[in-house]
């Protein structure tokens, strides 16, 4: 039964015949996992909490950066440097104390995805990279969980619902991940600040419909928005049996190599510091953009942005250890994938956590 406080708070839901008390109880008993507490995750979490979804799991290993505040509306200047997942949970508790939050301040990886997804009824993908999207899809197929997916790029966004009651999966629409050089994110290209809000609200809407069992879901349909013209269109796509059965046990793990340690060697910030202090330091390759490099970089590093990496491969040594880094470790992993698969490099290591990890461990210790 709903409490008196719940009846007052959710009165507008209770007035809708399509929801009523039975529907609000379904929301109260629902467990939803939101992967990513960034641009998409913020509006998703806000609206699901306000609507009364009983348990919200939040997965994010990142910390709040000043550049996040342009679009990640759960956070303010005082939150810069704080962990996103825990900060989001604190704000949601203030928004709706009746909702329970579960904080997972970790990066979604092959080693933990099955356990995390198994705890929830519905999964919302608010990530910003293709390895995570494929990993989540395959986990949802393995565990038979619906996946509400959203993506943004500059001024464009898209939403769909995958793996719902035998419907198409993410791989039915996108069978193969793009090459690293073809997969930019907002860190590289920028994004209109309000766009994640529009797309995240659409994801929250679809999530509520999944839990309530009402309306026509975006199953086998990709909703696309162009914010500059405000035109929307729907792309229909079928279930492809050969793609729909791919799961964690049958997938090509190269699709999310950065999330399972396949094919990419890594070095921690502490280990790199020790190497730099030794008599045989590695070659440091910074694949961020020039404006990031000017603000801060590792001593002696060579700048070669990911966006123009292929033009400068001749400047990268092949017979000396090379450590590649960026802000968080994502772009550097893409760079290594490209250099290994296309140009045959075998001497590369990724700085785990990038400059964020370096600043949080080495610089703080100094």
Short mmCIF file of N, CA and C in Angstrom, two decimals, residues 19-80:
data_model
loop_
_atom_site.label_atom_id
_atom_site.label_comp_id
_atom_site.label_asym_id
_atom_site.label_seq_id
_atom_site.Cartn_x
_atom_site.Cartn_y
_atom_site.Cartn_z
N UNK A 19 -2.15 4.84 -14.80
CA UNK A 19 -1.18 4.57 -13.73
C UNK A 19 -1.91 4.18 -12.45
N UNK A 20 -2.58 5.11 -11.81
CA UNK A 20 -3.33 4.80 -10.60
C UNK A 20 -2.44 4.26 -9.50
N UNK A 21 -3.07 3.73 -8.45
CA UNK A 21 -2.29 3.21 -7.32
C UNK A 21 -1.50 1.97 -7.70
N UNK A 22 -2.08 1.11 -8.53
CA UNK A 22 -1.37 -0.11 -8.92
C UNK A 22 -0.09 0.23 -9.68
N UNK A 23 -0.17 1.22 -10.58
CA UNK A 23 1.01 1.62 -11.33
C UNK A 23 2.05 2.27 -10.44
N UNK A 24 1.60 3.10 -9.49
CA UNK A 24 2.56 3.75 -8.61
C UNK A 24 3.25 2.73 -7.71
N UNK A 25 2.56 1.68 -7.34
CA UNK A 25 3.19 0.61 -6.57
C UNK A 25 4.23 -0.13 -7.42
N UNK A 26 3.95 -0.27 -8.71
CA UNK A 26 4.94 -0.90 -9.60
C UNK A 26 6.21 -0.05 -9.66
N UNK A 27 6.04 1.27 -9.72
CA UNK A 27 7.19 2.16 -9.71
C UNK A 27 7.94 2.05 -8.38
N UNK A 28 7.20 2.00 -7.30
CA UNK A 28 7.81 1.92 -5.97
C UNK A 28 8.64 0.65 -5.82
N UNK A 29 8.19 -0.43 -6.40
CA UNK A 29 8.87 -1.71 -6.27
C UNK A 29 9.94 -1.95 -7.33
N UNK A 30 10.06 -1.02 -8.28
CA UNK A 30 11.00 -1.21 -9.39
C UNK A 30 12.43 -0.91 -8.96
N UNK A 31 13.36 -1.62 -9.60
CA UNK A 31 14.80 -1.40 -9.41
C UNK A 31 15.40 -1.08 -10.78
N UNK A 32 15.93 0.13 -10.91
CA UNK A 32 16.46 0.60 -12.20
C UNK A 32 17.93 0.94 -12.04
N UNK A 33 18.75 0.44 -12.93
CA UNK A 33 20.19 0.72 -12.93
C UNK A 33 20.48 1.77 -14.00
N UNK A 34 21.07 2.88 -13.60
CA UNK A 34 21.45 3.94 -14.52
C UNK A 34 22.98 3.95 -14.63
N UNK A 35 23.48 3.65 -15.82
CA UNK A 35 24.92 3.59 -16.05
C UNK A 35 25.37 4.93 -16.62
N UNK A 36 26.12 5.66 -15.81
CA UNK A 36 26.56 7.00 -16.20
C UNK A 36 25.74 8.07 -15.50
N UNK A 37 26.40 8.89 -14.69
CA UNK A 37 25.73 9.99 -14.00
C UNK A 37 26.20 11.31 -14.59
N UNK A 38 26.30 11.33 -15.93
CA UNK A 38 26.75 12.52 -16.64
C UNK A 38 25.59 13.24 -17.29
N UNK A 39 25.81 13.71 -18.53
CA UNK A 39 24.80 14.50 -19.21
C UNK A 39 23.47 13.81 -19.36
N UNK A 40 23.45 12.55 -19.77
CA UNK A 40 22.21 11.80 -19.91
C UNK A 40 21.71 11.29 -18.57
N UNK A 41 22.62 10.80 -17.75
CA UNK A 41 22.22 10.22 -16.48
C UNK A 41 21.56 11.20 -15.53
N UNK A 42 22.00 12.47 -15.56
CA UNK A 42 21.43 13.46 -14.63
C UNK A 42 19.93 13.64 -14.80
N UNK A 43 19.41 13.95 -16.01
CA UNK A 43 17.96 14.10 -16.13
C UNK A 43 17.22 12.78 -15.95
N UNK A 44 17.82 11.67 -16.37
CA UNK A 44 17.18 10.37 -16.15
C UNK A 44 16.97 10.14 -14.67
N UNK A 45 18.02 10.32 -13.89
CA UNK A 45 17.95 10.10 -12.45
C UNK A 45 16.97 11.05 -11.78
N UNK A 46 16.99 12.31 -12.17
CA UNK A 46 16.08 13.29 -11.55
C UNK A 46 14.63 12.92 -11.77
N UNK A 47 14.28 12.60 -13.01
CA UNK A 47 12.88 12.32 -13.29
C UNK A 47 12.42 10.97 -12.76
N UNK A 48 13.29 9.97 -12.76
CA UNK A 48 12.90 8.68 -12.19
C UNK A 48 12.73 8.79 -10.68
N UNK A 49 13.60 9.57 -10.03
CA UNK A 49 13.46 9.77 -8.58
C UNK A 49 12.18 10.54 -8.28
N UNK A 50 11.92 11.60 -9.04
CA UNK A 50 10.72 12.39 -8.80
C UNK A 50 9.46 11.58 -9.03
N UNK A 51 9.51 10.63 -10.00
CA UNK A 51 8.35 9.81 -10.32
C UNK A 51 8.09 8.72 -9.29
N UNK A 52 9.09 8.45 -8.42
CA UNK A 52 8.87 7.46 -7.38
C UNK A 52 9.40 6.07 -7.68
N UNK A 53 10.36 5.96 -8.60
CA UNK A 53 10.99 4.65 -8.81
C UNK A 53 11.72 4.28 -7.52
N UNK A 54 11.38 3.14 -6.95
CA UNK A 54 11.78 2.82 -5.59
C UNK A 54 13.26 2.71 -5.34
N UNK A 55 14.00 2.08 -6.26
CA UNK A 55 15.44 1.89 -6.08
C UNK A 55 16.17 2.27 -7.35
N UNK A 56 17.12 3.18 -7.22
CA UNK A 56 17.93 3.63 -8.34
C UNK A 56 19.39 3.28 -8.08
N UNK A 57 19.96 2.45 -8.95
CA UNK A 57 21.39 2.16 -8.89
C UNK A 57 22.12 3.12 -9.79
N UNK A 58 23.24 3.66 -9.31
CA UNK A 58 24.00 4.65 -10.07
C UNK A 58 25.43 4.14 -10.26
N UNK A 59 25.83 3.96 -11.52
CA UNK A 59 27.18 3.49 -11.82
C UNK A 59 27.97 4.62 -12.48
N UNK A 60 29.04 5.04 -11.84
CA UNK A 60 29.93 6.05 -12.43
C UNK A 60 31.19 6.11 -11.60
N UNK A 61 32.34 6.03 -12.26
CA UNK A 61 33.62 6.07 -11.55
C UNK A 61 34.27 7.44 -11.63
N UNK A 62 33.64 8.36 -12.36
CA UNK A 62 34.25 9.66 -12.64
C UNK A 62 34.04 10.64 -11.49
N UNK A 63 34.83 11.70 -11.50
CA UNK A 63 34.65 12.81 -10.58
C UNK A 63 34.16 14.03 -11.36
N UNK A 64 33.50 14.93 -10.66
CA UNK A 64 32.89 16.10 -11.30
C UNK A 64 33.97 17.09 -11.69
N UNK A 65 33.89 17.51 -12.97
CA UNK A 65 34.82 18.49 -13.52
C UNK A 65 34.06 19.78 -13.81
N UNK A 66 34.75 20.91 -13.78
CA UNK A 66 34.09 22.19 -14.04
C UNK A 66 33.39 22.18 -15.40
N UNK A 67 33.97 21.50 -16.39
CA UNK A 67 33.37 21.47 -17.72
C UNK A 67 32.07 20.67 -17.76
N UNK A 68 31.80 19.87 -16.72
CA UNK A 68 30.55 19.10 -16.67
C UNK A 68 29.34 19.99 -16.38
N UNK A 69 29.57 21.11 -15.72
CA UNK A 69 28.45 21.90 -15.19
C UNK A 69 27.60 22.53 -16.28
N UNK A 70 28.10 22.59 -17.50
CA UNK A 70 27.35 23.17 -18.61
C UNK A 70 26.13 22.33 -18.98
N UNK A 71 26.11 21.06 -18.58
CA UNK A 71 25.02 20.17 -18.98
C UNK A 71 24.61 19.17 -17.90
N UNK A 72 25.45 18.91 -16.92
CA UNK A 72 25.16 17.89 -15.91
C UNK A 72 24.54 18.57 -14.70
N UNK A 73 23.21 18.69 -14.74
CA UNK A 73 22.48 19.63 -13.90
C UNK A 73 22.25 19.16 -12.47
N UNK A 74 22.74 18.00 -12.08
CA UNK A 74 22.67 17.59 -10.68
C UNK A 74 23.75 18.27 -9.85
N UNK A 75 24.76 18.86 -10.51
CA UNK A 75 25.94 19.32 -9.81
C UNK A 75 26.12 20.83 -9.91
N UNK A 76 26.87 21.38 -8.93
CA UNK A 76 27.19 22.80 -8.90
C UNK A 76 28.67 22.99 -8.67
N UNK A 77 29.14 24.24 -8.67
CA UNK A 77 30.57 24.52 -8.51
C UNK A 77 31.17 23.92 -7.24
N UNK A 78 30.41 23.85 -6.18
CA UNK A 78 30.93 23.30 -4.92
C UNK A 78 31.19 21.80 -5.01
N UNK A 79 30.63 21.15 -6.04
CA UNK A 79 30.77 19.69 -6.18
C UNK A 79 31.98 19.30 -7.02
N UNK A 80 32.66 20.25 -7.63
CA UNK A 80 33.80 19.93 -8.49
C UNK A 80 34.85 19.15 -7.69
#
